[in-house]
Short mmCIF file of C-alpha atoms and ligand atoms in Angstrom, two decimals:
data_model
loop_
_atom_site.label_atom_id
_atom_site.label_comp_id
_atom_site.label_asym_id
_atom_site.label_seq_id
_atom_site.Cartn_x
_atom_site.Cartn_y
_atom_site.Cartn_z
CA MET A 1 80.60 130.45 115.87
CA THR A 2 82.07 129.38 112.54
CA LYS A 3 82.15 125.67 111.96
CA LYS A 4 85.49 123.95 111.49
CA THR A 5 85.79 122.73 107.91
CA ARG A 6 87.27 119.28 107.45
CA LYS A 7 88.33 118.16 103.99
CA ILE A 8 87.69 114.55 103.07
CA LEU A 9 88.88 113.16 99.75
CA LEU A 10 86.96 110.12 98.53
CA LEU A 11 88.71 107.82 96.07
CA PRO A 12 86.19 105.06 95.26
CA GLY A 13 88.43 103.26 92.72
CA ASP A 14 87.38 99.99 91.11
CA GLY A 15 85.02 97.03 91.42
CA ILE A 16 82.92 97.29 94.58
CA GLY A 17 84.88 100.42 95.61
CA PRO A 18 82.31 102.90 94.25
CA GLU A 19 79.42 100.91 95.77
CA VAL A 20 80.83 100.87 99.31
CA VAL A 21 82.17 104.45 99.19
CA ALA A 22 78.69 105.63 98.12
CA GLU A 23 77.42 104.51 101.55
CA VAL A 24 80.20 106.44 103.30
CA LYS A 25 79.17 109.51 101.32
CA LYS A 26 75.59 109.18 102.57
CA ILE A 27 76.85 108.99 106.16
CA ILE A 28 79.09 112.06 105.79
CA ASN A 29 76.13 113.97 104.36
CA TRP A 30 74.04 112.82 107.33
CA PHE A 31 76.69 114.17 109.75
CA ASN A 32 76.77 117.50 107.91
CA LYS A 33 73.02 117.82 108.09
CA ASN A 34 72.27 116.44 111.53
CA ARG A 35 75.35 117.11 113.66
CA SER A 36 76.12 120.57 112.27
CA LEU A 37 79.48 119.46 110.98
CA ASP A 38 81.15 120.97 107.95
CA PHE A 39 82.76 118.17 105.98
CA LYS A 40 83.87 119.27 102.52
CA MET A 41 83.83 116.16 100.35
CA GLU A 42 85.68 115.83 97.10
CA GLU A 43 85.72 112.74 94.95
CA ASP A 44 88.26 111.67 92.33
CA LEU A 45 89.62 108.80 90.27
CA VAL A 46 92.17 106.24 91.36
CA GLY A 47 93.34 102.82 90.19
CA GLY A 48 91.88 101.27 87.04
CA ALA A 49 89.22 104.00 86.85
CA SER A 50 92.03 106.56 86.59
CA ILE A 51 93.98 104.47 84.06
CA ASP A 52 90.92 104.35 81.79
CA VAL A 53 90.59 108.14 81.77
CA ASN A 54 94.09 109.49 82.49
CA LYS A 55 96.34 106.56 81.50
CA VAL A 56 97.95 106.55 84.96
CA PRO A 57 96.74 104.93 88.25
CA ILE A 58 96.83 108.29 90.03
CA THR A 59 97.39 111.76 88.56
CA ASP A 60 99.60 114.39 90.21
CA GLU A 61 96.50 116.51 90.69
CA VAL A 62 94.75 113.81 92.72
CA PHE A 63 97.93 113.15 94.62
CA TYR A 64 98.17 116.85 95.62
CA LYS A 65 94.50 116.85 96.61
CA SER A 66 95.28 113.98 98.96
CA LEU A 67 98.08 116.05 100.52
CA GLU A 68 95.64 118.87 101.21
CA SER A 69 92.91 116.70 102.74
CA ASP A 70 92.38 115.99 106.42
CA ALA A 71 91.56 112.38 105.57
CA VAL A 72 91.52 110.27 102.42
CA ILE A 73 89.04 107.40 102.17
CA LEU A 74 89.74 104.87 99.44
CA GLY A 75 87.51 102.03 98.17
CA ALA A 76 89.70 99.54 96.29
CA CYS A 77 92.02 99.37 93.30
CA GLY A 78 92.43 96.71 90.64
CA GLY A 79 90.59 94.05 88.69
CA PRO A 80 90.94 91.60 85.79
CA LYS A 81 90.57 94.34 83.17
CA TRP A 82 94.00 95.72 84.11
CA ASP A 83 95.75 92.46 85.09
CA ASN A 84 97.83 92.29 81.90
CA LEU A 85 99.41 95.71 82.32
CA GLU A 86 103.07 95.92 83.18
CA PHE A 87 103.52 95.84 86.95
CA SER A 88 104.58 99.50 87.27
CA LYS A 89 101.41 100.64 85.43
CA ARG A 90 98.84 98.54 87.33
CA PRO A 91 95.99 100.13 89.34
CA GLU A 92 97.49 98.94 92.66
CA ARG A 93 100.53 101.19 92.04
CA ALA A 94 98.32 104.13 93.05
CA LEU A 95 98.09 102.70 96.54
CA LEU A 96 101.82 102.08 96.78
CA LYS A 97 102.46 105.65 95.59
CA LEU A 98 100.05 107.15 98.13
CA ARG A 99 101.52 105.08 100.95
CA LYS A 100 105.09 105.91 99.98
CA GLU A 101 104.69 109.62 99.11
CA LEU A 102 102.41 110.45 102.04
CA LYS A 103 104.99 108.58 104.15
CA LEU A 104 102.25 106.40 105.63
CA PHE A 105 104.54 104.09 107.49
CA ALA A 106 102.04 102.66 109.99
CA ASN A 107 99.12 100.47 108.98
CA LEU A 108 96.59 99.77 111.72
CA ARG A 109 94.25 96.87 111.16
CA PRO A 110 91.85 95.95 113.93
CA ALA A 111 90.50 92.38 113.86
CA ILE A 112 87.44 92.43 116.06
CA CYS A 113 84.98 89.56 116.18
CA PHE A 114 81.54 91.09 116.67
CA LYS A 115 79.69 88.81 119.07
CA GLN A 116 76.65 88.92 116.76
CA LEU A 117 78.76 87.41 113.97
CA VAL A 118 80.65 84.74 115.84
CA ASP A 119 79.05 82.08 113.63
CA ALA A 120 80.45 83.70 110.46
CA SER A 121 83.99 82.70 111.50
CA THR A 122 85.37 79.36 110.36
CA LEU A 123 86.80 78.90 113.86
CA LYS A 124 84.88 77.62 116.88
CA PRO A 125 82.87 80.37 118.63
CA GLU A 126 84.75 79.96 121.93
CA ILE A 127 88.06 80.60 120.13
CA VAL A 128 87.00 83.87 118.48
CA SER A 129 84.12 85.33 120.49
CA GLY A 130 85.20 88.69 121.91
CA LEU A 131 88.41 88.73 119.87
CA ASP A 132 89.99 92.19 119.69
CA ILE A 133 93.43 92.32 118.09
CA MET A 134 95.20 95.29 116.51
CA ILE A 135 97.80 94.49 113.87
CA VAL A 136 100.40 97.22 113.43
CA ARG A 137 102.15 96.69 110.10
CA GLU A 138 105.12 98.66 108.80
CA LEU A 139 104.06 99.95 105.42
CA THR A 140 106.78 101.80 103.55
CA GLY A 141 109.86 99.61 103.92
CA GLY A 142 110.91 96.00 103.58
CA ILE A 143 110.73 93.72 100.61
CA TYR A 144 107.92 95.53 98.74
CA PHE A 145 110.15 98.56 98.21
CA GLY A 146 113.76 97.35 98.61
CA GLU A 147 116.30 97.70 95.80
CA PRO A 148 117.59 95.97 93.77
CA ARG A 149 114.43 94.43 92.40
CA GLY A 150 113.39 92.99 89.05
CA ILE A 151 113.42 89.98 86.76
CA GLU A 152 116.58 89.38 84.75
CA PRO A 153 117.77 86.80 82.24
CA ILE A 154 120.64 84.60 83.39
CA GLU A 155 122.68 81.83 81.78
CA ASN A 156 121.14 78.64 80.34
CA ASN A 157 117.95 80.43 79.23
CA GLU A 158 116.89 80.87 82.84
CA ARG A 159 115.48 83.99 84.52
CA ARG A 160 116.03 85.28 88.03
CA GLY A 161 113.53 87.28 90.13
CA VAL A 162 115.02 89.57 92.78
CA ASN A 163 113.49 91.52 95.66
CA THR A 164 115.39 92.97 98.56
CA HIS A 165 114.29 92.95 102.17
CA THR A 166 115.82 95.87 104.03
CA TYR A 167 115.11 97.87 107.21
CA THR A 168 117.07 100.54 109.08
CA SER A 169 116.97 100.99 112.85
CA SER A 170 115.09 104.32 112.59
CA GLU A 171 112.38 102.72 110.41
CA ILE A 172 111.96 100.02 113.06
CA HIS A 173 111.95 102.52 115.94
CA ARG A 174 109.15 104.70 114.54
CA ILE A 175 106.77 101.77 113.89
CA ALA A 176 107.59 100.18 117.25
CA LYS A 177 106.66 103.46 118.96
CA VAL A 178 103.26 103.46 117.23
CA ALA A 179 102.64 99.93 118.55
CA PHE A 180 103.77 100.72 122.11
CA ASP A 181 101.75 103.96 122.24
CA LEU A 182 98.62 102.11 121.11
CA ALA A 183 99.30 99.33 123.62
CA LYS A 184 99.13 101.86 126.45
CA LYS A 185 95.54 102.62 125.42
CA ARG A 186 94.65 98.92 125.21
CA LYS A 187 95.85 95.86 127.18
CA ASN A 188 99.47 97.02 127.32
CA LYS A 189 100.86 94.06 125.43
CA VAL A 190 102.84 93.91 122.16
CA THR A 191 103.91 90.76 120.29
CA SER A 192 106.61 91.59 117.74
CA CYS A 193 107.05 89.14 114.84
CA GLU A 194 109.99 88.47 112.54
CA LYS A 195 112.12 85.58 111.28
CA SER A 196 115.26 86.17 113.32
CA ASN A 197 116.03 82.46 113.06
CA VAL A 198 116.81 82.74 109.33
CA MET A 199 117.09 86.46 108.44
CA GLU A 200 119.65 89.06 109.56
CA ALA A 201 117.01 91.77 109.03
CA GLY A 202 114.88 89.77 111.47
CA ILE A 203 117.62 89.87 114.11
CA LEU A 204 117.89 93.63 113.65
CA TRP A 205 114.09 93.98 113.96
CA ARG A 206 114.03 92.01 117.22
CA GLU A 207 116.96 93.92 118.77
CA GLU A 208 115.71 97.38 117.80
CA VAL A 209 112.13 96.77 119.00
CA GLN A 210 113.56 95.59 122.31
CA LYS A 211 115.72 98.75 122.54
CA VAL A 212 112.66 101.00 122.06
CA LYS A 213 110.80 99.14 124.80
CA ASP A 214 113.74 99.22 127.23
CA LYS A 215 114.26 102.94 126.70
CA ASP A 216 110.77 104.43 126.68
CA TYR A 217 108.12 101.77 127.34
CA LYS A 218 109.32 99.83 130.38
CA ASN A 219 105.75 99.16 131.54
CA VAL A 220 104.50 97.66 128.29
CA GLU A 221 104.75 93.87 128.01
CA LEU A 222 106.77 92.84 124.94
CA ASN A 223 107.03 89.32 123.53
CA HIS A 224 109.00 88.31 120.45
CA MET A 225 107.59 85.58 118.24
CA LEU A 226 108.68 84.05 114.95
CA ALA A 227 106.21 85.10 112.27
CA ASP A 228 105.37 81.52 111.22
CA ASN A 229 104.61 80.63 114.84
CA CYS A 230 102.41 83.72 115.07
CA ALA A 231 100.47 82.55 112.00
CA MET A 232 99.88 79.24 113.78
CA GLN A 233 99.03 80.82 117.17
CA LEU A 234 96.47 83.09 115.49
CA LEU A 235 94.46 79.98 114.61
CA ARG A 236 95.20 78.08 117.84
CA ASN A 237 94.55 80.78 120.43
CA PRO A 238 94.07 84.25 118.91
CA LYS A 239 92.86 85.82 122.17
CA GLN A 240 96.41 85.63 123.59
CA PHE A 241 97.26 88.68 121.43
CA ASP A 242 96.57 92.37 122.00
CA ILE A 243 98.86 94.16 119.51
CA ILE A 244 100.83 92.30 116.87
CA LEU A 245 103.72 94.31 115.43
CA ALA A 246 105.21 93.17 112.14
CA ASP A 247 107.10 94.35 109.07
CA ASN A 248 105.47 94.99 105.70
CA LEU A 249 105.51 91.42 104.34
CA PHE A 250 104.68 89.47 107.51
CA GLY A 251 102.17 92.14 108.55
CA ASP A 252 100.41 91.77 105.19
CA MET A 253 99.95 88.03 105.68
CA LEU A 254 99.18 88.01 109.40
CA SER A 255 96.57 90.74 109.05
CA ASP A 256 94.76 88.86 106.26
CA GLU A 257 94.78 85.76 108.41
CA ALA A 258 93.48 87.70 111.42
CA ALA A 259 90.84 89.17 109.13
CA MET A 260 89.40 85.77 108.37
CA LEU A 261 89.14 84.91 112.08
CA THR A 262 86.37 87.47 112.19
CA GLY A 263 84.35 85.86 109.43
CA SER A 264 84.37 88.26 106.52
CA LEU A 265 86.75 90.57 104.76
CA GLY A 266 83.75 92.84 104.32
CA LEU A 267 83.89 93.89 107.98
CA LEU A 268 87.46 95.03 108.41
CA PRO A 269 88.66 98.62 108.21
CA SER A 270 92.22 99.92 108.19
CA ALA A 271 94.06 103.15 108.84
CA SER A 272 97.45 104.11 107.44
CA LEU A 273 99.12 106.89 109.34
CA GLY A 274 102.22 108.98 108.72
CA ALA A 275 104.38 111.18 110.90
CA LYS A 276 103.11 114.53 112.18
CA ASP A 277 104.00 117.45 109.89
CA LYS A 278 105.17 120.78 111.29
CA ASN A 279 101.58 121.90 111.86
CA GLY A 280 100.89 118.79 113.91
CA LYS A 281 98.76 117.25 111.15
CA ILE A 282 99.10 113.50 110.61
CA ARG A 283 98.77 112.36 107.00
CA SER A 284 96.37 109.46 106.71
CA LEU A 285 94.61 107.07 104.37
CA TYR A 286 91.61 104.97 105.37
CA GLU A 287 90.48 101.94 103.41
CA PRO A 288 88.76 98.61 103.86
CA VAL A 289 91.10 95.62 104.08
CA HIS A 290 89.33 93.92 101.18
CA GLY A 291 90.05 94.46 97.49
CA SER A 292 87.78 95.33 94.58
CA ALA A 293 85.94 91.96 94.68
CA PRO A 294 85.34 91.74 90.90
CA ASP A 295 83.23 88.60 91.40
CA ILE A 296 80.45 90.60 93.10
CA ALA A 297 81.00 94.10 91.64
CA GLY A 298 77.96 95.94 90.28
CA LYS A 299 75.45 93.67 92.04
CA ASN A 300 74.71 95.87 95.08
CA ILE A 301 75.52 92.96 97.41
CA ALA A 302 78.96 94.01 98.77
CA ASN A 303 79.23 94.59 102.49
CA PRO A 304 79.88 98.31 103.10
CA ILE A 305 80.69 97.88 106.82
CA ALA A 306 84.50 97.71 106.38
CA THR A 307 84.49 101.05 104.55
CA ILE A 308 82.02 102.57 107.00
CA MET A 309 84.23 101.43 109.90
CA SER A 310 87.18 103.01 108.03
CA LEU A 311 85.26 106.30 108.20
CA SER A 312 84.80 105.66 111.92
CA MET A 313 88.59 105.27 112.29
CA ALA A 314 89.10 108.50 110.29
CA LEU A 315 86.72 110.35 112.63
CA LYS A 316 88.79 109.13 115.59
CA TYR A 317 92.39 109.41 114.33
CA SER A 318 92.32 112.28 111.81
CA LEU A 319 89.20 114.37 112.20
CA ASP A 320 89.21 114.87 115.94
CA LEU A 321 85.65 113.58 116.34
CA PRO A 322 85.83 110.61 118.75
CA LYS A 323 82.16 110.94 119.79
CA GLU A 324 80.96 110.74 116.20
CA SER A 325 83.28 107.76 115.69
CA ASP A 326 81.68 105.95 118.66
CA LEU A 327 78.21 106.89 117.46
CA LEU A 328 78.89 105.35 114.06
CA GLU A 329 80.35 102.19 115.57
CA SER A 330 77.32 101.75 117.83
CA ALA A 331 75.01 102.24 114.85
CA VAL A 332 76.79 99.36 113.07
CA GLN A 333 76.52 97.19 116.21
CA ASN A 334 72.81 97.98 116.55
CA VAL A 335 72.08 97.03 112.95
CA LEU A 336 73.88 93.70 113.46
CA ASN A 337 72.07 93.18 116.80
CA GLU A 338 68.76 93.47 114.98
CA GLY A 339 69.76 90.65 112.66
CA PHE A 340 70.44 92.63 109.48
CA ARG A 341 73.16 91.12 107.28
CA THR A 342 74.66 91.48 103.82
CA LYS A 343 75.05 88.32 101.75
CA ASP A 344 78.64 87.57 102.83
CA ILE A 345 77.66 87.30 106.52
CA MET A 346 74.13 85.99 106.03
CA SER A 347 72.92 83.07 108.15
CA VAL A 348 69.63 81.29 108.78
CA GLY A 349 66.96 83.44 110.43
CA LYS A 350 68.65 86.76 109.62
CA LYS A 351 67.42 89.46 107.27
CA GLU A 352 69.44 90.00 104.09
CA LEU A 353 70.11 93.56 102.94
CA SER A 354 71.75 94.98 99.81
CA THR A 355 74.75 97.31 100.01
CA SER A 356 72.63 100.44 99.87
CA GLN A 357 70.01 99.06 102.28
CA MET A 358 72.79 98.31 104.79
CA GLY A 359 74.01 101.93 104.49
CA ASP A 360 70.45 103.20 105.05
CA ALA A 361 69.94 100.87 108.04
CA ILE A 362 73.12 102.19 109.69
CA ILE A 363 72.03 105.78 109.07
CA SER A 364 68.64 105.03 110.63
CA LYS A 365 70.48 103.97 113.82
CA LEU A 366 72.46 107.22 113.92
CA LYS A 367 69.25 109.12 114.34
P1 LIG B 401 89.15 90.73 97.35
O1 LIG B 401 89.33 91.22 98.75
O2 LIG B 401 88.74 91.73 96.35
O3 LIG B 401 88.08 89.52 97.35
C1 LIG B 401 88.28 88.30 98.04
C2 LIG B 401 86.92 87.62 98.30
O4 LIG B 401 86.22 88.33 99.32
C3 LIG B 401 85.99 87.64 97.09
O5 LIG B 401 85.24 86.44 97.04
C4 LIG B 401 85.07 88.81 97.33
O6 LIG B 401 83.79 88.69 96.74
C5 LIG B 401 84.97 88.81 98.86
N1 LIG B 401 84.78 90.19 99.37
C6 LIG B 401 85.74 91.15 99.43
N2 LIG B 401 85.21 92.28 99.90
C7 LIG B 401 83.91 92.04 100.16
C8 LIG B 401 82.83 92.85 100.65
N3 LIG B 401 82.98 94.14 100.99
N4 LIG B 401 81.60 92.26 100.77
C9 LIG B 401 81.43 90.99 100.44
N5 LIG B 401 82.41 90.16 99.98
C10 LIG B 401 83.63 90.69 99.83
O7 LIG B 401 90.54 90.06 96.94
P2 LIG B 401 91.04 89.47 95.54
O8 LIG B 401 89.91 88.75 94.87
O9 LIG B 401 92.29 88.77 95.85
O10 LIG B 401 91.43 90.75 94.68
C11 LIG B 401 90.59 91.34 93.69
C12 LIG B 401 91.27 92.59 93.16
O11 LIG B 401 91.42 93.55 94.21
C13 LIG B 401 92.68 92.35 92.61
O12 LIG B 401 92.84 93.13 91.46
C14 LIG B 401 93.60 92.83 93.72
O13 LIG B 401 94.84 93.28 93.26
C15 LIG B 401 92.80 93.97 94.28
N6 LIG B 401 93.09 94.29 95.69
C16 LIG B 401 93.09 95.59 96.01
C17 LIG B 401 93.28 95.97 97.33
C18 LIG B 401 93.21 97.42 97.67
O14 LIG B 401 92.79 98.22 96.85
N7 LIG B 401 93.58 97.80 98.87
C19 LIG B 401 93.48 94.99 98.31
C20 LIG B 401 93.45 93.64 97.94
C21 LIG B 401 93.25 93.30 96.62
#
């Protein structure tokens, strides 16, 4: 029988990106060798690394490669070297372009507190132990993309900065459906966040999410919550949540906050999914929640688990390999159970590993 070929595009990017993606590469090679899978890996430049060579954060060629891949796994973009560039030419624009052009409108960020790492959280163990939240963030609309935008001179030597927050009902419907569909596979509960007390777009968000629930998801529990209250509740009693649904801006902030409940940015993966194309293929981009961490880049101390867990999400959502996804997740759990840690999650009595040693330890548990 011929093996099914799955194309994975790796875009390591900047800072610790290449270090953590190197561990993913080792794992994909392990799967090819030991599970008779046929992953075809390609690697290319993105972000500052692409600017240095090609003068742009992502070339058309790399962009088309991403269209042809079954999954794209990205490390991180950006760093101080490129901070003085004009906004539209910065490394992070590559990410915005990929998200926008691949129409990746749904960002899934799990915030799971591994019981082995409960002490790494700044919150009390009883508040976070066993935490399992999924944040569903709208990714292609709202204030990060709305027009008009810009900085303009006004009278009296002043300047004015403008961004526009805008959503249509169909944009809200499609992201709400993603949240409700996921809820059915989890604890059947969605909390939708907005600022309907001060924003018309927030009122629209609340009404349209409710409409989707009333029409097609009668059995899913839906609560509406103001986004600032949600930020507070995440610290007070995070286990009350199952799925948090939010727009681009609030989802950005709430997911970073939820990330820290779990102790380290180095542990959190994310998936960005688009609509199905006519062949039933869902466009997707997988990346760790963290950035390029310039402060620790090049030292072989970054935690590769977030990127490895991003591969695990890709195996589940894009590559049709749920068993391999579970296998990889258990391998990570087993390594943590045995007390192995990278520097960011190190505590007394545990054994500290470098980035590459952590990758090797996880591979040894796959065997
Ligand atoms: P960051 O996530 O890069 O780092 C924040 C802190 O967390 C740092 O102290 C860092 O050392 C630590 N950290 C992050 N990932 C870690 C890991 N895997 N292991 C151990 N420690 C880790 O955020 P920042 O410092 O605000 O941003 C740095 C650069 O990254 C900026 O240029 C920013 O624009 C960019 N950025 C990119 C993305 C992305 O590519 N998706 C996301 C966020 C920030």
